[in-house]
Short mmCIF file of C-alpha atoms and ligand atoms in Angstrom, two decimals:
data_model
loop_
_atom_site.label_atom_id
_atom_site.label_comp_id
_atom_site.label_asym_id
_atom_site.label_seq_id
_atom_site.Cartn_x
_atom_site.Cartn_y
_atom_site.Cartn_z
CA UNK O 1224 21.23 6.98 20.90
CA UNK O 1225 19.18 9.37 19.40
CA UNK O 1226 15.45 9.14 18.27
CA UNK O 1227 16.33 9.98 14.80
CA UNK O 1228 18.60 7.24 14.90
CA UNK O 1229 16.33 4.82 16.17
CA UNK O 1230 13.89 6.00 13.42
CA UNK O 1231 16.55 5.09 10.51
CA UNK O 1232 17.28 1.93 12.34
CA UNK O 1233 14.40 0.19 12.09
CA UNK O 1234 13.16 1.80 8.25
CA UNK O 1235 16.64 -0.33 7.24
CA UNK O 1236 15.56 -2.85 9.20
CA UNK O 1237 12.30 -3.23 7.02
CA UNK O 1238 14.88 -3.37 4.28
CA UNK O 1239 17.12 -6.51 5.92
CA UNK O 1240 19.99 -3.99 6.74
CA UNK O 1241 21.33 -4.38 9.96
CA UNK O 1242 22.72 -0.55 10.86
CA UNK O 1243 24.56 -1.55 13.97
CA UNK O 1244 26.39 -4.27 11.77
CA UNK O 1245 27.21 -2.08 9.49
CA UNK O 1246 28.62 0.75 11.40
CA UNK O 1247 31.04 -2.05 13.42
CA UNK O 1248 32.20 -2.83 9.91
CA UNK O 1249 32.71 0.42 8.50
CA UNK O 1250 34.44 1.38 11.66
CA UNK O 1251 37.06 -1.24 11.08
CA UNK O 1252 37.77 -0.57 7.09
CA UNK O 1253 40.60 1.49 7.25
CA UNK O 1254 41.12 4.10 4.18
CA UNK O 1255 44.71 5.37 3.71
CA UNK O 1256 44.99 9.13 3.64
CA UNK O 1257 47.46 10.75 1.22
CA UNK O 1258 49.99 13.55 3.56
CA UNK O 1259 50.74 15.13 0.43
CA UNK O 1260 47.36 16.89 0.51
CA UNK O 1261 49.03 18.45 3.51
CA UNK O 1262 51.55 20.43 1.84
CA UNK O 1263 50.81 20.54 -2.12
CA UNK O 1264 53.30 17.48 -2.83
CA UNK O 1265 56.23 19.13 -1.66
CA UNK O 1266 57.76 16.85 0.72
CA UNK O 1267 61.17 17.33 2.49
CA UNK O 1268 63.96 16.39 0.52
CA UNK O 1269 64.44 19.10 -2.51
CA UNK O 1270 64.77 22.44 -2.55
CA UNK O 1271 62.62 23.86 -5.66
CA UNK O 1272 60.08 21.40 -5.18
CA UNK O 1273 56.77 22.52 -7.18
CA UNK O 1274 55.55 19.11 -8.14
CA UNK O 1275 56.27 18.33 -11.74
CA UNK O 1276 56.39 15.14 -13.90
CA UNK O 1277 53.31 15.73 -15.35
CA UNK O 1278 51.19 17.04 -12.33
CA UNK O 1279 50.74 20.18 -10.67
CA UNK O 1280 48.86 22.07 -7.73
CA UNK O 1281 47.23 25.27 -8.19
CA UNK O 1282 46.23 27.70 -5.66
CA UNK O 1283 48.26 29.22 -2.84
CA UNK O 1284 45.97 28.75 0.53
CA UNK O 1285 47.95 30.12 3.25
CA UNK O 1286 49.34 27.70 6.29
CA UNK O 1287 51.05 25.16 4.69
CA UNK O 1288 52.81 22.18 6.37
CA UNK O 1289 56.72 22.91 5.93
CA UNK O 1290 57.91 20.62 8.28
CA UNK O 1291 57.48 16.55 9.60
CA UNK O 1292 55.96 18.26 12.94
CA UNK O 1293 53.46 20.66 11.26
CA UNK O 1294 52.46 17.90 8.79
CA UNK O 1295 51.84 15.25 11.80
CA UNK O 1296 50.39 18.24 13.63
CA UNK O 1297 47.92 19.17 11.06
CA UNK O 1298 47.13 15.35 9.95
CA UNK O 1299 45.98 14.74 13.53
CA UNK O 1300 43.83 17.62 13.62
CA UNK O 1301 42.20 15.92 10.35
CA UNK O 1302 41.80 12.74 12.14
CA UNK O 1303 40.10 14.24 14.65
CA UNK O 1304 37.11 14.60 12.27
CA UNK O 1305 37.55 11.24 10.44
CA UNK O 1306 36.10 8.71 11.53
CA UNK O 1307 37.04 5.26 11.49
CA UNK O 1308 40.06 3.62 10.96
CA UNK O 1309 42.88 5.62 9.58
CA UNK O 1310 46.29 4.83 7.48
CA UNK O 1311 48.90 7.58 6.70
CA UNK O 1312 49.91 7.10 2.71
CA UNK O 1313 53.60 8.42 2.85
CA UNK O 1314 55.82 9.57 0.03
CA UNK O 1315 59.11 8.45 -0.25
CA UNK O 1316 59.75 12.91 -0.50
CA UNK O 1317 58.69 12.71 3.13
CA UNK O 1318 62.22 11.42 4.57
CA UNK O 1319 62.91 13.03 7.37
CA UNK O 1320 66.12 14.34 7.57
CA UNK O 1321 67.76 15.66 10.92
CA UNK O 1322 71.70 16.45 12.05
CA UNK O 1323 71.95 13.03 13.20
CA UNK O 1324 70.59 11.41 9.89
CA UNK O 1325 71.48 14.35 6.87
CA UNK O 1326 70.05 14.92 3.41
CA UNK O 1327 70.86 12.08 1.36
CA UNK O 1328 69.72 11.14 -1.82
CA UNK O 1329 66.59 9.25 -2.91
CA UNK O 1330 69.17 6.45 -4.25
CA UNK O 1331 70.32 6.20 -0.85
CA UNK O 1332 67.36 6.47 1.65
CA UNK O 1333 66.92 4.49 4.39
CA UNK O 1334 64.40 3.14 7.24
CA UNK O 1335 65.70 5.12 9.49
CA UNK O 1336 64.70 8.15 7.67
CA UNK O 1337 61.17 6.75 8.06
CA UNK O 1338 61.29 5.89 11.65
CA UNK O 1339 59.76 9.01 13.34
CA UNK O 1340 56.68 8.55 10.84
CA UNK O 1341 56.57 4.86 12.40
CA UNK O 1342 56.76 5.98 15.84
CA UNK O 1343 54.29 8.71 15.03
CA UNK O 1344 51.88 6.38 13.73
CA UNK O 1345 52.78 3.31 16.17
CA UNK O 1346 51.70 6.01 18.63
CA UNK O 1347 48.08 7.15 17.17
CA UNK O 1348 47.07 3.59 15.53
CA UNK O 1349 47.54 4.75 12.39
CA UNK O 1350 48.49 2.12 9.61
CA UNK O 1351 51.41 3.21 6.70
CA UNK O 1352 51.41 2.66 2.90
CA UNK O 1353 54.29 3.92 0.86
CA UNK O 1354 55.38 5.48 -2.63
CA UNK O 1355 58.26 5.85 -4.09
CA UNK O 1356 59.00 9.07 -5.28
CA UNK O 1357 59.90 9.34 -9.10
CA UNK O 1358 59.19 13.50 -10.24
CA UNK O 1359 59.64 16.17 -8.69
CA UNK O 1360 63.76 15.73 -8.79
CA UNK O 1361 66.84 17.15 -11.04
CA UNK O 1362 67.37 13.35 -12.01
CA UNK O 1363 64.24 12.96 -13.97
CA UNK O 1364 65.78 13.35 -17.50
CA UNK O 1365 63.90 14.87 -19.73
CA UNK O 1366 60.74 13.18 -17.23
CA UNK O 1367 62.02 9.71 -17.76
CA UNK O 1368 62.57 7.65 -14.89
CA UNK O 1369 62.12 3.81 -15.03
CA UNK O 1370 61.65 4.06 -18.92
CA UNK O 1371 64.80 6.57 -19.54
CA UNK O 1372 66.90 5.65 -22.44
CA UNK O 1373 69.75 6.78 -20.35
CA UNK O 1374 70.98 3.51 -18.31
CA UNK O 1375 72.54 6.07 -15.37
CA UNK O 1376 69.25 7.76 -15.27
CA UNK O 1377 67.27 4.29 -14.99
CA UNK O 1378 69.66 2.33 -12.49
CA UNK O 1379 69.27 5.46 -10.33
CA UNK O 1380 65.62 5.33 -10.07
CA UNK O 1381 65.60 1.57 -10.08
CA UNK O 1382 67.98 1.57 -6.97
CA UNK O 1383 65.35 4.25 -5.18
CA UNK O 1384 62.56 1.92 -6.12
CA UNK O 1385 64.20 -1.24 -4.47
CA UNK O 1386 65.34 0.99 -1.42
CA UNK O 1387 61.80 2.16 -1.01
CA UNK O 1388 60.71 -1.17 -1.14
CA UNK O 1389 62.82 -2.27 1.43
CA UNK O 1390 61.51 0.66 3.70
CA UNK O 1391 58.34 -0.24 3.03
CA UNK O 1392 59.05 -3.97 4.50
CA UNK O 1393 61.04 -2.70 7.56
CA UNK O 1394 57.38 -0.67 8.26
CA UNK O 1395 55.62 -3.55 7.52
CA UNK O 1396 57.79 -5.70 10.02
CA UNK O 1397 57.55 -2.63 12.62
CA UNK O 1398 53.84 -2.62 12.32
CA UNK O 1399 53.35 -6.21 12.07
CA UNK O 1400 51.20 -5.08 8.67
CA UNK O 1401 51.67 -5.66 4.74
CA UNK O 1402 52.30 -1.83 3.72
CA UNK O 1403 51.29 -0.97 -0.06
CA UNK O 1404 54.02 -0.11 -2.23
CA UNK O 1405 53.01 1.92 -5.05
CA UNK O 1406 54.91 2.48 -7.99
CA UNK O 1407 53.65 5.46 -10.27
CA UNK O 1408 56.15 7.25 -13.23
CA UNK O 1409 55.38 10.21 -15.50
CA UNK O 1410 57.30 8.95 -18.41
CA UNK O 1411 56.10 9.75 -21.20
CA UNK O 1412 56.28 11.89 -24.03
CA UNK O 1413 55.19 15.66 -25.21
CA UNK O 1414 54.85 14.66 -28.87
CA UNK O 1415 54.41 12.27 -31.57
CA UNK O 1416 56.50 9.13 -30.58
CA UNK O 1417 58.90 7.78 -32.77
CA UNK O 1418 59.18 4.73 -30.75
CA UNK O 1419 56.47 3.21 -28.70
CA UNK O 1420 57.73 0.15 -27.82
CA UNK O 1421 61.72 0.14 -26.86
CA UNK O 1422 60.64 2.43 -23.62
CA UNK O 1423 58.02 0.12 -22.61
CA UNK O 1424 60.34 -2.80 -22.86
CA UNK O 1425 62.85 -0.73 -20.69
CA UNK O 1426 60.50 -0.05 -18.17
CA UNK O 1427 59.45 -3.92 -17.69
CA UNK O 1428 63.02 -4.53 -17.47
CA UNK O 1429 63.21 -2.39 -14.30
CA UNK O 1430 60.13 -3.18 -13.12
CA UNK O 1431 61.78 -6.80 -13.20
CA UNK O 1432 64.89 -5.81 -11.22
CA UNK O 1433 62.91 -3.75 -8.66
CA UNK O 1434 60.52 -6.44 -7.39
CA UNK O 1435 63.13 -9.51 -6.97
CA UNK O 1436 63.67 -9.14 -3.72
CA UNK O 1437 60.77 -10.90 -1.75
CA UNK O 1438 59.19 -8.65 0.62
CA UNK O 1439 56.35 -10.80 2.95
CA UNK O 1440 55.22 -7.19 4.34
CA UNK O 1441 55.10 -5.54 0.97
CA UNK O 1442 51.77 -5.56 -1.48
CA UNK O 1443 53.51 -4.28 -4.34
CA UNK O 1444 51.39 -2.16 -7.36
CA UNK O 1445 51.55 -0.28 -10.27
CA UNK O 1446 49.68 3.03 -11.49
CA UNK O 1447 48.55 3.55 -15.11
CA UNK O 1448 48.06 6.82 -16.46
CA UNK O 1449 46.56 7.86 -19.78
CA UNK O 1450 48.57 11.67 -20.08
CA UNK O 1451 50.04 14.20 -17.82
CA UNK O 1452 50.95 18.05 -18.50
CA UNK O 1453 53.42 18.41 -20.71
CA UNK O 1454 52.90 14.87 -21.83
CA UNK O 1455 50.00 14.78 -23.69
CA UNK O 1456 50.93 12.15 -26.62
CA UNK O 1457 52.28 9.18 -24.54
CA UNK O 1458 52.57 7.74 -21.60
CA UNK O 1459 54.59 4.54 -21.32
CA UNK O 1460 53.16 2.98 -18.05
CA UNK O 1461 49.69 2.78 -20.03
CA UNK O 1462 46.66 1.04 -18.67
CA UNK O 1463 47.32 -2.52 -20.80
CA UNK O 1464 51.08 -2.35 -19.85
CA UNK O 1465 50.72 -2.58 -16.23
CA UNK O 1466 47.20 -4.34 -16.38
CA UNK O 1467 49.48 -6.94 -18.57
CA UNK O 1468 52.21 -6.56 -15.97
CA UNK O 1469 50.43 -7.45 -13.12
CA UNK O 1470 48.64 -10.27 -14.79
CA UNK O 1471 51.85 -12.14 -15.23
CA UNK O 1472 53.52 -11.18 -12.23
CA UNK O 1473 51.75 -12.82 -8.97
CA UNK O 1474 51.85 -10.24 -5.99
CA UNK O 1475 52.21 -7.44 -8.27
CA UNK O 1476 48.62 -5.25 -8.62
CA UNK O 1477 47.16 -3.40 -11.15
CA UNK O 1478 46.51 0.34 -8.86
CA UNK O 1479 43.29 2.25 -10.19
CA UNK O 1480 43.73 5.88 -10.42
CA UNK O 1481 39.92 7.01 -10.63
CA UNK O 1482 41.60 10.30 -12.83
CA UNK O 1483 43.07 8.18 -14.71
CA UNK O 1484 41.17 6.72 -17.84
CA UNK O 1485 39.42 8.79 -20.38
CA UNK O 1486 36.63 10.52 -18.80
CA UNK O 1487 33.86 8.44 -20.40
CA UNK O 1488 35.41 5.61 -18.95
CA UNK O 1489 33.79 3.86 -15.60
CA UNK O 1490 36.32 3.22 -12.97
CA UNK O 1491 33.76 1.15 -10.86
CA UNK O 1492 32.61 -0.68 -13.48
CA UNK O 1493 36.50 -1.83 -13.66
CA UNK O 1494 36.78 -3.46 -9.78
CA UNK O 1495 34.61 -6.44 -10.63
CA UNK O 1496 36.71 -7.24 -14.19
CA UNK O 1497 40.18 -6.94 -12.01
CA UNK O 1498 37.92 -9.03 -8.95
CA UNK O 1499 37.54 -12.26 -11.44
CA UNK O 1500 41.99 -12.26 -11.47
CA UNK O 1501 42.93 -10.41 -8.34
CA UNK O 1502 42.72 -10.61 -4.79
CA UNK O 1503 43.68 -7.10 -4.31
CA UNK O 1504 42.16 -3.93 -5.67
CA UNK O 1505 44.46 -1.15 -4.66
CA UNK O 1506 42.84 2.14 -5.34
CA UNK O 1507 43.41 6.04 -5.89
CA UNK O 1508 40.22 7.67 -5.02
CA UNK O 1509 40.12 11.29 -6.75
CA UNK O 1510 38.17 14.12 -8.25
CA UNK O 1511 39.16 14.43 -11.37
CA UNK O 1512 37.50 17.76 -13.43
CA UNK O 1513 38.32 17.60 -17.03
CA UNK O 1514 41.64 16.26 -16.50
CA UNK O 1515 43.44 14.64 -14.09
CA UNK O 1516 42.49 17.80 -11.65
CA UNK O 1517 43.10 15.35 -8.25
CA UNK O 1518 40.01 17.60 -6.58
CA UNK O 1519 39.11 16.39 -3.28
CA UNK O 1520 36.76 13.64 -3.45
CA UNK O 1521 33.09 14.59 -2.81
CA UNK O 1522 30.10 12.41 -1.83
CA UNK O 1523 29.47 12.26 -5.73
CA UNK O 1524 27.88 9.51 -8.25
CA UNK O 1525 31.59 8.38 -9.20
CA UNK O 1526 32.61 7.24 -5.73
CA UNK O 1527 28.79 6.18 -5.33
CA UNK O 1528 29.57 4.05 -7.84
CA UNK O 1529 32.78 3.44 -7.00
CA UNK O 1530 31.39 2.27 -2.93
CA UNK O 1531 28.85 0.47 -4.56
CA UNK O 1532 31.15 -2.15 -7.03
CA UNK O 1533 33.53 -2.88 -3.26
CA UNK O 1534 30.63 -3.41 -0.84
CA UNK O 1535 28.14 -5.84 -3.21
CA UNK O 1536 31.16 -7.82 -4.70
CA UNK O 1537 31.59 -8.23 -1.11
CA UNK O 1538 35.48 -6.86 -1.90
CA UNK O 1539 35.82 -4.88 1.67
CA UNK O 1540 38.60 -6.65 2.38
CA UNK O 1541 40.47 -6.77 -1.17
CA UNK O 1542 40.02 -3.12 -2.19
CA UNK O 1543 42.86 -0.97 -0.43
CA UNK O 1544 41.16 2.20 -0.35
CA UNK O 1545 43.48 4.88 -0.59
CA UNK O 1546 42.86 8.59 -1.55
CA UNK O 1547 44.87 10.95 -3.95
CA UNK O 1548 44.14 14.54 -4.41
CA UNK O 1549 45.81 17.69 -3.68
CA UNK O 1550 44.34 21.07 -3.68
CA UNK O 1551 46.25 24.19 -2.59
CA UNK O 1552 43.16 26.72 -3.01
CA UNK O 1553 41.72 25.91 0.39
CA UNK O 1554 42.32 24.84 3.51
CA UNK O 1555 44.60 21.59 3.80
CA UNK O 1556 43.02 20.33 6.68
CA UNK O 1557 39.43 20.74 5.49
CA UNK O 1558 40.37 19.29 2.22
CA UNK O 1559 41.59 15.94 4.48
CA UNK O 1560 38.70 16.23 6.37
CA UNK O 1561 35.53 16.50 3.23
CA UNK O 1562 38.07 14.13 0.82
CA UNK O 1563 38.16 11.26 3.66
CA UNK O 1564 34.63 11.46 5.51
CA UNK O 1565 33.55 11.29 1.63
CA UNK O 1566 35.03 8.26 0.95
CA UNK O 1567 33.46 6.86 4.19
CA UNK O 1568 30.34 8.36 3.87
CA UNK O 1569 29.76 6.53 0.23
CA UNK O 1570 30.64 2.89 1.71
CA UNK O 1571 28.21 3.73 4.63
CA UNK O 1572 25.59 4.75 1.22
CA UNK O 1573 26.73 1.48 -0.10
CA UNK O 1574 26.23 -0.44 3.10
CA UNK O 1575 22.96 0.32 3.70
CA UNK O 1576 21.66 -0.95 0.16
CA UNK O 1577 19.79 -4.27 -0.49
CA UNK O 1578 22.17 -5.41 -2.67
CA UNK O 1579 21.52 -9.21 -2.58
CA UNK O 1580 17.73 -8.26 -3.15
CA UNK O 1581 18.70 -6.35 -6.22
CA UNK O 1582 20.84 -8.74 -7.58
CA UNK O 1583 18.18 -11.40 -7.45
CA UNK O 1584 15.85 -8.79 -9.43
CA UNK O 1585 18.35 -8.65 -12.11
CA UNK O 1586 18.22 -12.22 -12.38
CA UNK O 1587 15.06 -12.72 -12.63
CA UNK O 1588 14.66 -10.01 -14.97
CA UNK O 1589 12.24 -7.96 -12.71
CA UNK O 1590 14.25 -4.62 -13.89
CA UNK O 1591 11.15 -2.47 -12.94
CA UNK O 1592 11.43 -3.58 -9.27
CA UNK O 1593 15.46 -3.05 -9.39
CA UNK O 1594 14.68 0.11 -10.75
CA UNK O 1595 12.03 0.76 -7.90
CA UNK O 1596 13.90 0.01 -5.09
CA UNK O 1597 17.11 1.37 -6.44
CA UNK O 1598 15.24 4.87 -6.09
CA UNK O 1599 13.49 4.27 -2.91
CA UNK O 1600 17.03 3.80 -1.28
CA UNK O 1601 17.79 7.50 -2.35
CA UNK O 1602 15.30 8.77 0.27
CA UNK O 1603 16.03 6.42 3.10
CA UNK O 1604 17.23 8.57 6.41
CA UNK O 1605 20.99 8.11 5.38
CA UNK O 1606 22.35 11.38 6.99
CA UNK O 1607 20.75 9.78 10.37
CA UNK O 1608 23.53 6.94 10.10
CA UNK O 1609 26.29 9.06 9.51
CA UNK O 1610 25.48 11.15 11.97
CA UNK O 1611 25.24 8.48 14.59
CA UNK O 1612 28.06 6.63 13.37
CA UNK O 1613 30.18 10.10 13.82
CA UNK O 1614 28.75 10.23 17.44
CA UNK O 1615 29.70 6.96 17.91
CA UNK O 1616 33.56 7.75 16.63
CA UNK O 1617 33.60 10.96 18.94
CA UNK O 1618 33.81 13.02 15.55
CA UNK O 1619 31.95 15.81 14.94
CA UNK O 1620 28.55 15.41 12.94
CA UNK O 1621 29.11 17.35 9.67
CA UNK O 1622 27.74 20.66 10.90
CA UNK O 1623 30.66 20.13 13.47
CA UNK O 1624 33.54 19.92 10.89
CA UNK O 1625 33.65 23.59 9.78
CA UNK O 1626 34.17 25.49 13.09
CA UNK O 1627 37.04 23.51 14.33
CA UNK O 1628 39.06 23.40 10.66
CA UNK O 1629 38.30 28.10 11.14
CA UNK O 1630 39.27 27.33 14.53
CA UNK O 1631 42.34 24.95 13.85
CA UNK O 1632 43.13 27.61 11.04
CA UNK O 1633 43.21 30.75 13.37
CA UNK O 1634 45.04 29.00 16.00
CA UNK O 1635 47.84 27.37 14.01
CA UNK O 1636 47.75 27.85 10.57
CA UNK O 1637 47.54 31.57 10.01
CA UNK O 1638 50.53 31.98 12.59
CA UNK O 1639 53.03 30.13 10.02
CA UNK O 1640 53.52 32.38 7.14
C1 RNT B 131 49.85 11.11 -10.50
C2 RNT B 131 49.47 9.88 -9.73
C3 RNT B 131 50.22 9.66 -8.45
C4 RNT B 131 50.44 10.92 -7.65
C5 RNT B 131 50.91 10.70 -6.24
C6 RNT B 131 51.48 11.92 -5.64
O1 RNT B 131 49.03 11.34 -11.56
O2 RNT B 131 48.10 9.88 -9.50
O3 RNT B 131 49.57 8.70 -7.70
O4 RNT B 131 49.28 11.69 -7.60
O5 RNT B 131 51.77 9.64 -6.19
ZN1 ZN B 132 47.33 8.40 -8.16
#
């Protein structure tokens, strides 16, 4: 333990924060990393797979994954800097496919496509949440899936929801864990609608068939979306339709995409509404920039904010923290590495704030002392806590991080292209 560390210690102590508590509870709240930062959405099952249905990467960083060993290879190299406990966040695009078990389609997939990921991650500690896959695919017709007017099209993507779901229980039994299932479409429209209704009605029809099953290991949820590119005037898995959705469908969650809303809007400020009618928050933590730009998340105000609303509605254990960006302009590994130790560096910020002292200033209307102490936290000896509790993980400090992604990147990366 370091003298600097000792020094933080006890100035939180003087504030009733217990840093040693903290860092054995941060240590233990796992946040599920998205692979697809790993190889710009591409996954393993199509052949012209840019990402479409209304999202896109830009940039073309050299040393992308291309295969289910490079992708585990790199994602362990990114753990190696992350600490504390880690979930992979597969796509159902990540089947892997060998001689034994050949291409099929996404109608048709199956656990045992999924098993090496399982074994992989049996073998690390690593937990597993799932997606299906609906873009990216010659069967999204004219980017309707779930909504389509086109009853092939639908029952198509309604029979790769259910067998996604049913790979996502198998994990769960596997594991012995409840694996989040997260359902996400693009449908939507370029241009004026003529008809805003009939497509939402079809979509809660197959939202209907694909969650009749009972799954014990599943947590099934929804993602809202306001637009995506190339469907600017509608989107028919809006906000109130899923928020509605979920409301009136016990064990089905409303997912917050922090890119997501209009960009006035406060995601944070929307955990505690969901907390007062859910006992699950699931989560997409992002960067958006303008738009829906999935940057990778930074130590920012937003996921401040964001940190804040989970650790003083005491909702550690209901938010499932999982991260969603995708940037192919640098280096896929760093991007894991900054995007994740983010998200765990603003619940650390978040941990180590008086919140129950605060809250009892609002009450009592003392705002000047709430606004006093609010500030004083921004000058406490943070970085001193990170830095220990990245000792304590056998991660490097943040100084650390850089050399070995150059390193990883002149060793492995820059031999694939
Ligand atoms: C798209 C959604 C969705 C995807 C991933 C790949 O706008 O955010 O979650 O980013 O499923
Ligand atoms: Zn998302």
């Amino acid at each position: 333990m370091s003298n600097a560390y000792e020094y933080a210690r006890s100035a939180y102590a003087d504030l009733g924060i217990d840093t040693e508590a903290v860092m054995e509870t941060l240590a233990h709240k796992a946040i599920s990393i998205n692979c697809w930062q790993g190889d710009d959405v591409q996954g393993f099952d199509q052949k012209d797979n840019a990402a479409s249905g209304g999202i896109q990467t830009t940039g073309n960083y050299p040393g992308k994954a291309r295969t289910f060993e490079e992708l585990t290879a790199d994602f362990e190299e990114a753990a190696r800097m992350i600490p504390g406990s880690k979930r992979i966040n597969l796509h159902s695009s990540y089947a892997v496919f060998t001689e034994e078990n050949p291409w099929v389609d996404r109608d048709k997939l199956e656990y045992k496509h999924f098993a090496p990921w399982v074994e992989w991650a049996k073998k690390h500690g690593y937990g597993i949440d799932f997606n299906p896959t609906l873009f990216s695919h010659p069967k999204m017709n004219h980017d309707m899936s779930l909504a389509s007017p086109d009853p092939e099209t639908r029952t198509f993507w309604i029979n790769h929801c259910i067998a996604c779901r049913r790979i996502a229980e198998r994990i769960g039994e596997e594991l012995d864990d409840q694996v989040l299932n997260n359902v996400w479409i693009p449908d939507g429209l370029k241009d004026i609608p003529a008809d805003r209704l009939a497509p939402r009605l079809r979509l809660k029809d197959s939202l209907d068939k694909i969650f009749a099953e009972k799954c014990p290991h599943v947590i099934d949820c929804v993602e809202s979306k306001v637009f995506g590119i190339g469907l600017e005037s509608y989107t028919v898995g809006s906000g109130e339709f899923y928020l509605g959705y979920a409301a009136t469908h016990p064990g089905v969650y409303d997912l917050l995409d922090v890119g997501h809303y209009h960009p006035t809007e406060n995601v944070a400020d929307k955990i505690p509404s969901l907390l007062c009618y859910f006992d699950k928050i699931p989560l997409h933590v992002t960067r958006p920039v303008r738009w829906d730009s999935d940057h990778v998340v930074l130590f920012d105000d937003t996921i401040r904010e964001i940190a804040d609303e989970i650790v003083r509605c005491d909702a550690l254990d209901k938010a499932i923290i999982g991260l969603d960006f995708f940037d192919a302009s640098i280096n896929r590994v760093g991007a894991w590495v900054v995007g994740t130790r983010s998200m765990s560096k603003s619940l650390l910020y978040a941990m180590l704030k008086p919140h129950k002292a605060l809250k009892q200033m609002q009450d009592t209307y003392d705002f000047t002392q709430k606004m006093m102490l609010g500030e004083q936290c921004k000058s406490m000896p943070f970085g001193l806590v990170w830095d220990e509790f990245c000792r304590r993980q056998n991660v490097p400090v943040d100084a650390g991080c850089y050399p070995q992604v150059k390193q990883y990147e002149n060793d492995v990366l820059s031999k694939r292209n």
